[in-house]
């Protein structure tokens, strides 16, 4: 298998989907000849023409409204929002139209074929308008699926699954890993399951849970903890909505401890939902309080980005504090 980065894996996934089905359309701001601001859609317009891969005006509400209309008529839109921070003008379209279209029509119509790709998160010195992690806003919306890959292999397999999924999918891509994360990825077509977490590493003392770019950070924290004799079980949630409760519960019933980490601010972050569910289902098995290692409850800073982000040292401290509670 060739070694490629996450951007190349995403490009391959969209390429395979477009080659397989003429109804798949790729559009967004500068995605055509320019290949997108990160070059995730490079050469797709050359290969499939301007009718299937094209630029849109700089209007996010219009991009998603257009995607809803296309999907309702049988097309399979893969719409790009250039940065997840820019998704908020399209919030109404996503939560009030995309998510509800099938329900409100009694299944006469649906927009299930649409996928919304968008880069999220910090780590690129992007400041407060290019670094946010807004997944929790959409996790409150029945009718959507939310997927976050951690590496190139996961990105390709999950994106192909998202494009073919019968429900609308928000696909959040960790932008700081676009070129930093590389790995062996099959050249051909494959899919990974949406809605299933993956136990990356088995352990006995504490469960450490995250998604997307935080999985790399977790790995470094776990290496530190293991030098202290702490056995960590590591889980990549992969899908925020619907999230895989059973896999996390099974792990916590074994370890008795849970540390959850995400880049988004602490208050209202998705870690809170996970913690509430796990304490309901595992209360008598918990050996210590569930701990959250998250971003801060402030706008995302530029100069103090490293202080804001939940790094491996903060996660390591949470692991050791959980064990010695």
mmCIF file of C-alpha atoms in Angstrom:
data_model
loop_
_atom_site.group_PDB
_atom_site.id
_atom_site.type_symbol
_atom_site.label_atom_id
_atom_site.label_comp_id
_atom_site.label_asym_id
_atom_site.label_seq_id
_atom_site.Cartn_x
_atom_site.Cartn_y
_atom_site.Cartn_z
ATOM 1 C CA UNK A 1 0.000 0.000 0.000
ATOM 2 C CA UNK A 2 1.301 3.484 -0.803
ATOM 3 C CA UNK A 3 2.047 5.923 2.009
ATOM 4 C CA UNK A 4 0.012 9.113 1.612
ATOM 5 C CA UNK A 5 -1.181 11.998 3.747
ATOM 6 C CA UNK A 6 -4.710 12.817 4.832
ATOM 7 C CA UNK A 7 -5.323 15.339 2.045
ATOM 8 C CA UNK A 8 -4.385 12.757 -0.583
ATOM 9 C CA UNK A 9 -6.635 10.178 1.087
ATOM 10 C CA UNK A 10 -9.595 12.572 1.047
ATOM 11 C CA UNK A 11 -8.909 13.419 -2.583
ATOM 12 C CA UNK A 12 -8.842 9.716 -3.467
ATOM 13 C CA UNK A 13 -12.169 9.125 -1.711
ATOM 14 C CA UNK A 14 -13.959 11.890 -3.604
ATOM 15 C CA UNK A 15 -12.305 10.767 -6.847
ATOM 16 C CA UNK A 16 -13.501 7.178 -6.382
ATOM 17 C CA UNK A 17 -17.030 8.311 -5.534
ATOM 18 C CA UNK A 18 -17.207 10.599 -8.587
ATOM 19 C CA UNK A 19 -15.855 7.904 -10.904
ATOM 20 C CA UNK A 20 -18.379 5.385 -9.606
ATOM 21 C CA UNK A 21 -21.483 7.584 -9.801
ATOM 22 C CA UNK A 22 -22.128 10.441 -12.223
ATOM 23 C CA UNK A 23 -24.585 11.907 -9.704
ATOM 24 C CA UNK A 24 -21.759 12.777 -7.299
ATOM 25 C CA UNK A 25 -20.975 16.502 -7.474
ATOM 26 C CA UNK A 26 -18.164 18.342 -5.694
ATOM 27 C CA UNK A 27 -18.484 22.066 -5.006
ATOM 28 C CA UNK A 28 -17.534 24.844 -2.618
ATOM 29 C CA UNK A 29 -15.370 27.941 -2.381
ATOM 30 C CA UNK A 30 -12.313 27.622 -4.682
ATOM 31 C CA UNK A 31 -12.591 23.832 -4.983
ATOM 32 C CA UNK A 32 -12.369 23.826 -8.791
ATOM 33 C CA UNK A 33 -9.141 24.607 -10.641
ATOM 34 C CA UNK A 34 -7.533 25.858 -7.419
ATOM 35 C CA UNK A 35 -8.268 22.565 -5.647
ATOM 36 C CA UNK A 36 -9.537 24.185 -2.453
ATOM 37 C CA UNK A 37 -7.619 26.250 0.075
ATOM 38 C CA UNK A 38 -5.860 23.067 1.313
ATOM 39 C CA UNK A 39 -5.834 21.394 -2.152
ATOM 40 C CA UNK A 40 -8.122 18.561 -1.034
ATOM 41 C CA UNK A 41 -9.978 18.623 -4.363
ATOM 42 C CA UNK A 42 -6.942 19.039 -6.636
ATOM 43 C CA UNK A 43 -7.371 17.866 -10.252
ATOM 44 C CA UNK A 44 -10.985 16.762 -9.795
ATOM 45 C CA UNK A 45 -12.283 19.529 -12.053
ATOM 46 C CA UNK A 46 -9.730 18.569 -14.710
ATOM 47 C CA UNK A 47 -10.889 14.964 -14.528
ATOM 48 C CA UNK A 48 -14.665 15.389 -14.279
ATOM 49 C CA UNK A 49 -15.300 18.803 -15.779
ATOM 50 C CA UNK A 50 -16.772 22.050 -14.495
ATOM 51 C CA UNK A 51 -20.292 20.629 -14.429
ATOM 52 C CA UNK A 52 -19.363 18.178 -11.662
ATOM 53 C CA UNK A 53 -16.619 19.998 -9.731
ATOM 54 C CA UNK A 54 -17.116 23.739 -9.500
ATOM 55 C CA UNK A 55 -16.665 26.888 -7.445
ATOM 56 C CA UNK A 56 -19.500 28.557 -5.567
ATOM 57 C CA UNK A 57 -19.964 32.139 -4.396
ATOM 58 C CA UNK A 58 -18.645 32.963 -0.921
ATOM 59 C CA UNK A 59 -21.974 32.255 0.753
ATOM 60 C CA UNK A 60 -22.141 29.240 3.048
ATOM 61 C CA UNK A 61 -25.905 29.337 3.474
ATOM 62 C CA UNK A 62 -26.188 29.219 -0.297
ATOM 63 C CA UNK A 63 -23.744 26.312 -0.607
ATOM 64 C CA UNK A 64 -25.759 24.129 1.768
ATOM 65 C CA UNK A 65 -29.111 25.324 0.438
ATOM 66 C CA UNK A 66 -27.929 24.402 -3.047
ATOM 67 C CA UNK A 67 -26.722 21.028 -1.735
ATOM 68 C CA UNK A 68 -30.118 20.391 -0.146
ATOM 69 C CA UNK A 69 -31.862 21.135 -3.436
ATOM 70 C CA UNK A 70 -29.520 18.895 -5.420
ATOM 71 C CA UNK A 71 -29.846 16.028 -2.954
ATOM 72 C CA UNK A 72 -33.636 16.343 -2.937
ATOM 73 C CA UNK A 73 -33.581 15.817 -6.717
ATOM 74 C CA UNK A 74 -31.384 12.719 -6.588
ATOM 75 C CA UNK A 75 -27.892 14.127 -6.913
ATOM 76 C CA UNK A 76 -25.143 13.198 -4.438
ATOM 77 C CA UNK A 77 -23.541 16.502 -3.400
ATOM 78 C CA UNK A 78 -20.187 16.636 -1.610
ATOM 79 C CA UNK A 79 -20.177 20.239 -0.401
ATOM 80 C CA UNK A 80 -17.135 21.868 1.148
ATOM 81 C CA UNK A 81 -17.262 24.577 3.787
ATOM 82 C CA UNK A 82 -13.783 26.093 3.583
ATOM 83 C CA UNK A 83 -13.279 26.255 7.376
ATOM 84 C CA UNK A 84 -15.574 24.832 10.051
ATOM 85 C CA UNK A 85 -15.582 28.320 11.564
ATOM 86 C CA UNK A 86 -17.511 29.471 8.478
ATOM 87 C CA UNK A 87 -20.277 26.903 8.844
ATOM 88 C CA UNK A 88 -22.450 29.082 11.065
ATOM 89 C CA UNK A 89 -24.104 31.111 8.264
ATOM 90 C CA UNK A 90 -25.306 27.705 7.001
ATOM 91 C CA UNK A 91 -26.501 26.582 10.429
ATOM 92 C CA UNK A 92 -30.175 27.172 9.627
ATOM 93 C CA UNK A 93 -29.962 25.186 6.394
ATOM 94 C CA UNK A 94 -28.229 22.272 8.136
ATOM 95 C CA UNK A 95 -30.333 21.971 11.296
ATOM 96 C CA UNK A 96 -33.709 23.120 9.941
ATOM 97 C CA UNK A 97 -33.595 21.766 6.383
ATOM 98 C CA UNK A 98 -30.923 19.081 5.935
ATOM 99 C CA UNK A 99 -31.679 17.296 9.208
ATOM 100 C CA UNK A 100 -35.480 17.560 8.996
ATOM 101 C CA UNK A 101 -36.180 17.137 5.284
ATOM 102 C CA UNK A 102 -37.039 13.432 5.420
ATOM 103 C CA UNK A 103 -38.974 13.706 8.678
ATOM 104 C CA UNK A 104 -41.173 16.610 7.672
ATOM 105 C CA UNK A 105 -42.141 14.975 4.365
ATOM 106 C CA UNK A 106 -43.025 11.617 5.902
ATOM 107 C CA UNK A 107 -40.167 10.070 3.896
ATOM 108 C CA UNK A 108 -41.580 11.276 0.582
ATOM 109 C CA UNK A 109 -38.412 13.315 0.068
ATOM 110 C CA UNK A 110 -34.939 13.206 1.580
ATOM 111 C CA UNK A 111 -31.511 14.761 1.252
ATOM 112 C CA UNK A 112 -29.708 11.705 2.614
ATOM 113 C CA UNK A 113 -27.208 11.626 -0.210
ATOM 114 C CA UNK A 114 -25.400 14.787 0.821
ATOM 115 C CA UNK A 115 -22.042 15.097 2.594
ATOM 116 C CA UNK A 116 -20.631 18.300 4.050
ATOM 117 C CA UNK A 117 -16.825 18.320 4.302
ATOM 118 C CA UNK A 118 -15.090 20.901 6.445
ATOM 119 C CA UNK A 119 -11.662 21.300 8.124
ATOM 120 C CA UNK A 120 -11.816 21.952 11.866
ATOM 121 C CA UNK A 121 -9.571 22.559 14.853
ATOM 122 C CA UNK A 122 -6.405 24.357 15.853
ATOM 123 C CA UNK A 123 -2.720 23.767 15.491
ATOM 124 C CA UNK A 124 -2.061 25.947 12.431
ATOM 125 C CA UNK A 125 -1.880 29.375 14.128
ATOM 126 C CA UNK A 126 -5.168 30.288 12.497
ATOM 127 C CA UNK A 127 -6.532 32.458 15.285
ATOM 128 C CA UNK A 128 -10.108 32.716 16.422
ATOM 129 C CA UNK A 129 -11.764 32.477 12.979
ATOM 130 C CA UNK A 130 -9.848 29.479 11.609
ATOM 131 C CA UNK A 131 -9.404 27.135 14.581
ATOM 132 C CA UNK A 132 -12.774 26.220 16.083
ATOM 133 C CA UNK A 133 -14.218 22.751 16.705
ATOM 134 C CA UNK A 134 -18.013 23.108 16.362
ATOM 135 C CA UNK A 135 -19.069 19.438 16.352
ATOM 136 C CA UNK A 136 -21.132 19.728 19.551
ATOM 137 C CA UNK A 137 -23.443 22.352 18.011
ATOM 138 C CA UNK A 138 -24.651 19.797 15.491
ATOM 139 C CA UNK A 139 -24.686 16.784 17.818
ATOM 140 C CA UNK A 140 -27.891 18.232 19.315
ATOM 141 C CA UNK A 141 -29.658 17.796 15.956
ATOM 142 C CA UNK A 142 -31.468 14.513 15.203
ATOM 143 C CA UNK A 143 -31.262 13.608 11.526
ATOM 144 C CA UNK A 144 -27.546 14.228 11.026
ATOM 145 C CA UNK A 145 -24.475 12.038 11.241
ATOM 146 C CA UNK A 146 -21.145 13.517 12.353
ATOM 147 C CA UNK A 147 -17.852 11.825 11.506
ATOM 148 C CA UNK A 148 -14.268 12.789 12.450
ATOM 149 C CA UNK A 149 -11.277 10.784 11.111
ATOM 150 C CA UNK A 150 -7.899 10.569 12.850
ATOM 151 C CA UNK A 151 -5.529 9.541 10.005
ATOM 152 C CA UNK A 152 -5.404 9.013 6.212
ATOM 153 C CA UNK A 153 -6.667 5.419 6.299
ATOM 154 C CA UNK A 154 -9.648 6.386 8.419
ATOM 155 C CA UNK A 155 -10.304 9.525 6.356
ATOM 156 C CA UNK A 156 -10.612 7.679 3.054
ATOM 157 C CA UNK A 157 -12.709 4.796 4.351
ATOM 158 C CA UNK A 158 -15.024 6.970 6.427
ATOM 159 C CA UNK A 159 -15.479 9.590 3.693
ATOM 160 C CA UNK A 160 -16.449 6.955 1.132
ATOM 161 C CA UNK A 161 -18.916 5.552 3.664
ATOM 162 C CA UNK A 162 -20.257 9.056 4.327
ATOM 163 C CA UNK A 163 -20.817 9.846 0.641
ATOM 164 C CA UNK A 164 -22.733 6.566 0.217
ATOM 165 C CA UNK A 165 -24.636 6.792 3.491
ATOM 166 C CA UNK A 166 -28.434 7.173 3.255
ATOM 167 C CA UNK A 167 -28.335 10.020 5.793
ATOM 168 C CA UNK A 168 -26.754 13.478 5.543
ATOM 169 C CA UNK A 169 -23.251 13.464 7.006
ATOM 170 C CA UNK A 170 -21.086 16.244 8.438
ATOM 171 C CA UNK A 171 -17.472 15.220 7.881
ATOM 172 C CA UNK A 172 -15.058 17.182 10.079
ATOM 173 C CA UNK A 173 -11.431 16.948 8.930
ATOM 174 C CA UNK A 174 -8.602 17.764 11.403
ATOM 175 C CA UNK A 175 -6.739 20.361 9.381
ATOM 176 C CA UNK A 176 -3.498 20.295 11.350
ATOM 177 C CA UNK A 177 -3.132 16.646 10.313
ATOM 178 C CA UNK A 178 -3.806 17.242 6.602
ATOM 179 C CA UNK A 179 -0.125 16.929 5.739
ATOM 180 C CA UNK A 180 1.314 15.947 9.118
ATOM 181 C CA UNK A 181 -0.510 12.613 9.292
ATOM 182 C CA UNK A 182 0.713 9.973 6.841
ATOM 183 C CA UNK A 183 0.106 6.256 6.583
ATOM 184 C CA UNK A 184 -0.449 3.228 4.392
ATOM 185 C CA UNK A 185 -3.729 3.529 2.507
ATOM 186 C CA UNK A 186 -5.143 1.043 -0.046
ATOM 187 C CA UNK A 187 -5.350 2.514 -3.542
ATOM 188 C CA UNK A 188 -8.736 0.929 -4.174
ATOM 189 C CA UNK A 189 -12.224 1.309 -2.796
ATOM 190 C CA UNK A 190 -13.027 0.476 0.833
ATOM 191 C CA UNK A 191 -15.363 1.714 3.538
ATOM 192 C CA UNK A 192 -15.214 1.912 7.314
ATOM 193 C CA UNK A 193 -18.338 1.715 9.481
ATOM 194 C CA UNK A 194 -20.054 4.910 10.578
ATOM 195 C CA UNK A 195 -21.348 4.804 14.144
ATOM 196 C CA UNK A 196 -18.723 2.407 15.481
ATOM 197 C CA UNK A 197 -15.900 3.434 17.780
ATOM 198 C CA UNK A 198 -12.542 1.685 17.535
ATOM 199 C CA UNK A 199 -10.541 0.345 20.442
ATOM 200 C CA UNK A 200 -7.039 1.268 19.304
ATOM 201 C CA UNK A 201 -5.254 -0.097 22.335
ATOM 202 C CA UNK A 202 -6.458 -2.384 25.105
ATOM 203 C CA UNK A 203 -5.662 -1.660 28.738
ATOM 204 C CA UNK A 204 -6.826 -2.315 32.278
ATOM 205 C CA UNK A 205 -6.498 0.827 34.424
ATOM 206 C CA UNK A 206 -8.138 3.746 32.610
ATOM 207 C CA UNK A 207 -10.086 4.372 29.393
ATOM 208 C CA UNK A 208 -8.908 7.370 27.352
ATOM 209 C CA UNK A 209 -11.379 8.564 24.714
ATOM 210 C CA UNK A 210 -11.129 11.126 21.927
ATOM 211 C CA UNK A 211 -11.550 11.714 18.208
ATOM 212 C CA UNK A 212 -9.828 13.385 15.278
ATOM 213 C CA UNK A 213 -6.580 15.222 15.936
ATOM 214 C CA UNK A 214 -6.733 14.464 19.666
ATOM 215 C CA UNK A 215 -5.948 10.812 19.016
ATOM 216 C CA UNK A 216 -2.357 11.711 18.191
ATOM 217 C CA UNK A 217 -2.140 13.728 21.410
ATOM 218 C CA UNK A 218 -3.654 10.857 23.404
ATOM 219 C CA UNK A 219 -1.003 8.508 22.045
ATOM 220 C CA UNK A 220 1.776 10.695 23.444
ATOM 221 C CA UNK A 221 0.044 10.993 26.830
ATOM 222 C CA UNK A 222 -0.480 7.238 27.039
ATOM 223 C CA UNK A 223 3.209 6.612 26.306
ATOM 224 C CA UNK A 224 4.064 8.788 29.306
ATOM 225 C CA UNK A 225 1.518 7.017 31.511
ATOM 226 C CA UNK A 226 2.767 3.570 30.554
ATOM 227 C CA UNK A 227 6.284 4.509 31.699
ATOM 228 C CA UNK A 228 4.662 4.947 35.114
ATOM 229 C CA UNK A 229 3.093 1.490 34.905
ATOM 230 C CA UNK A 230 -0.415 2.723 34.043
ATOM 231 C CA UNK A 231 -2.297 0.517 31.560
ATOM 232 C CA UNK A 232 -4.505 2.637 29.285
ATOM 233 C CA UNK A 233 -7.295 1.530 26.993
ATOM 234 C CA UNK A 234 -7.533 3.984 24.068
ATOM 235 C CA UNK A 235 -10.732 4.498 22.063
ATOM 236 C CA UNK A 236 -11.264 6.589 18.936
ATOM 237 C CA UNK A 237 -14.942 7.548 18.904
ATOM 238 C CA UNK A 238 -14.785 8.271 15.127
ATOM 239 C CA UNK A 239 -18.503 9.118 14.942
ATOM 240 C CA UNK A 240 -19.964 11.845 17.165
ATOM 241 C CA UNK A 241 -23.544 11.263 16.017
ATOM 242 C CA UNK A 242 -24.644 8.555 16.485
ATOM 243 C CA UNK A 243 -21.918 7.761 19.015
ATOM 244 C CA UNK A 244 -21.031 4.224 20.020
ATOM 245 C CA UNK A 245 -22.166 4.057 23.645
ATOM 246 C CA UNK A 246 -21.763 0.296 23.987
ATOM 247 C CA UNK A 247 -18.052 0.193 23.112
ATOM 248 C CA UNK A 248 -17.262 2.933 25.626
ATOM 249 C CA UNK A 249 -19.449 1.337 28.310
ATOM 250 C CA UNK A 250 -17.786 -2.035 27.841
ATOM 251 C CA UNK A 251 -14.383 -0.444 28.287
ATOM 252 C CA UNK A 252 -15.313 1.578 31.373
ATOM 253 C CA UNK A 253 -16.915 -1.459 33.024
ATOM 254 C CA UNK A 254 -13.475 -3.053 32.728
ATOM 255 C CA UNK A 255 -11.235 -0.116 33.717
ATOM 256 C CA UNK A 256 -13.521 1.812 36.081
ATOM 257 C CA UNK A 257 -12.083 5.131 34.898
ATOM 258 C CA UNK A 258 -12.646 7.453 31.932
ATOM 259 C CA UNK A 259 -10.748 10.448 30.557
ATOM 260 C CA UNK A 260 -12.327 12.280 27.599
ATOM 261 C CA UNK A 261 -10.545 14.904 25.516
ATOM 262 C CA UNK A 262 -11.581 17.282 22.733
ATOM 263 C CA UNK A 263 -10.367 20.615 21.353
ATOM 264 C CA UNK A 264 -13.720 22.389 21.710
ATOM 265 C CA UNK A 265 -14.431 24.456 24.848
ATOM 266 C CA UNK A 266 -15.394 22.532 27.970
ATOM 267 C CA UNK A 267 -18.878 23.959 28.586
ATOM 268 C CA UNK A 268 -21.383 22.329 26.241
ATOM 269 C CA UNK A 269 -18.675 20.190 24.651
ATOM 270 C CA UNK A 270 -19.573 16.666 23.573
ATOM 271 C CA UNK A 271 -17.482 15.205 26.407
ATOM 272 C CA UNK A 272 -20.265 16.301 28.757
ATOM 273 C CA UNK A 273 -22.816 14.164 26.905
ATOM 274 C CA UNK A 274 -20.499 11.170 27.005
ATOM 275 C CA UNK A 275 -19.782 11.643 30.703
ATOM 276 C CA UNK A 276 -23.495 11.855 31.555
ATOM 277 C CA UNK A 277 -24.293 8.685 29.632
ATOM 278 C CA UNK A 278 -21.389 6.713 31.096
ATOM 279 C CA UNK A 279 -22.217 7.654 34.681
ATOM 280 C CA UNK A 280 -25.806 6.526 34.064
ATOM 281 C CA UNK A 281 -24.723 3.152 32.728
ATOM 282 C CA UNK A 282 -21.521 2.545 34.729
ATOM 283 C CA UNK A 283 -22.089 4.401 38.016
ATOM 284 C CA UNK A 284 -21.438 1.476 40.366
ATOM 285 C CA UNK A 285 -18.286 0.508 38.472
ATOM 286 C CA UNK A 286 -16.590 3.915 38.469
ATOM 287 C CA UNK A 287 -13.459 4.136 40.619
ATOM 288 C CA UNK A 288 -13.039 7.899 40.142
ATOM 289 C CA UNK A 289 -14.912 10.857 38.603
ATOM 290 C CA UNK A 290 -14.959 11.037 34.816
ATOM 291 C CA UNK A 291 -12.440 13.652 33.714
ATOM 292 C CA UNK A 292 -12.622 16.032 30.752
ATOM 293 C CA UNK A 293 -9.518 17.528 29.119
ATOM 294 C CA UNK A 294 -10.706 20.192 26.702
ATOM 295 C CA UNK A 295 -10.171 23.594 25.203
ATOM 296 C CA UNK A 296 -10.874 26.627 27.373
ATOM 297 C CA UNK A 297 -14.109 28.563 27.710
ATOM 298 C CA UNK A 298 -12.703 31.491 25.749
ATOM 299 C CA UNK A 299 -12.575 32.441 22.075
ATOM 300 C CA UNK A 300 -9.738 30.580 20.392
ATOM 301 C CA UNK A 301 -6.549 32.656 20.892
ATOM 302 C CA UNK A 302 -3.740 33.222 18.411
ATOM 303 C CA UNK A 303 -0.695 33.936 20.582
ATOM 304 C CA UNK A 304 -1.733 31.532 23.351
ATOM 305 C CA UNK A 305 -2.816 28.662 21.098
ATOM 306 C CA UNK A 306 -0.525 26.126 22.815
ATOM 307 C CA UNK A 307 -1.882 27.086 26.219
ATOM 308 C CA UNK A 308 -5.451 26.741 24.946
ATOM 309 C CA UNK A 309 -5.158 23.328 23.328
ATOM 310 C CA UNK A 310 -5.563 20.168 25.458
ATOM 311 C CA UNK A 311 -2.078 18.754 24.967
ATOM 312 C CA UNK A 312 -0.463 15.457 26.004
ATOM 313 C CA UNK A 313 0.728 16.854 29.327
ATOM 314 C CA UNK A 314 -2.803 17.862 30.363
ATOM 315 C CA UNK A 315 -4.131 14.455 29.342
ATOM 316 C CA UNK A 316 -1.315 12.692 31.192
ATOM 317 C CA UNK A 317 -2.127 14.668 34.337
ATOM 318 C CA UNK A 318 -5.806 13.672 34.030
ATOM 319 C CA UNK A 319 -4.849 10.008 33.610
ATOM 320 C CA UNK A 320 -2.638 9.990 36.698
ATOM 321 C CA UNK A 321 -5.159 11.996 38.757
ATOM 322 C CA UNK A 322 -7.896 9.539 37.792
ATOM 323 C CA UNK A 323 -5.792 6.567 38.810
ATOM 324 C CA UNK A 324 -4.720 8.061 42.159
ATOM 325 C CA UNK A 325 -8.096 9.540 43.108
#
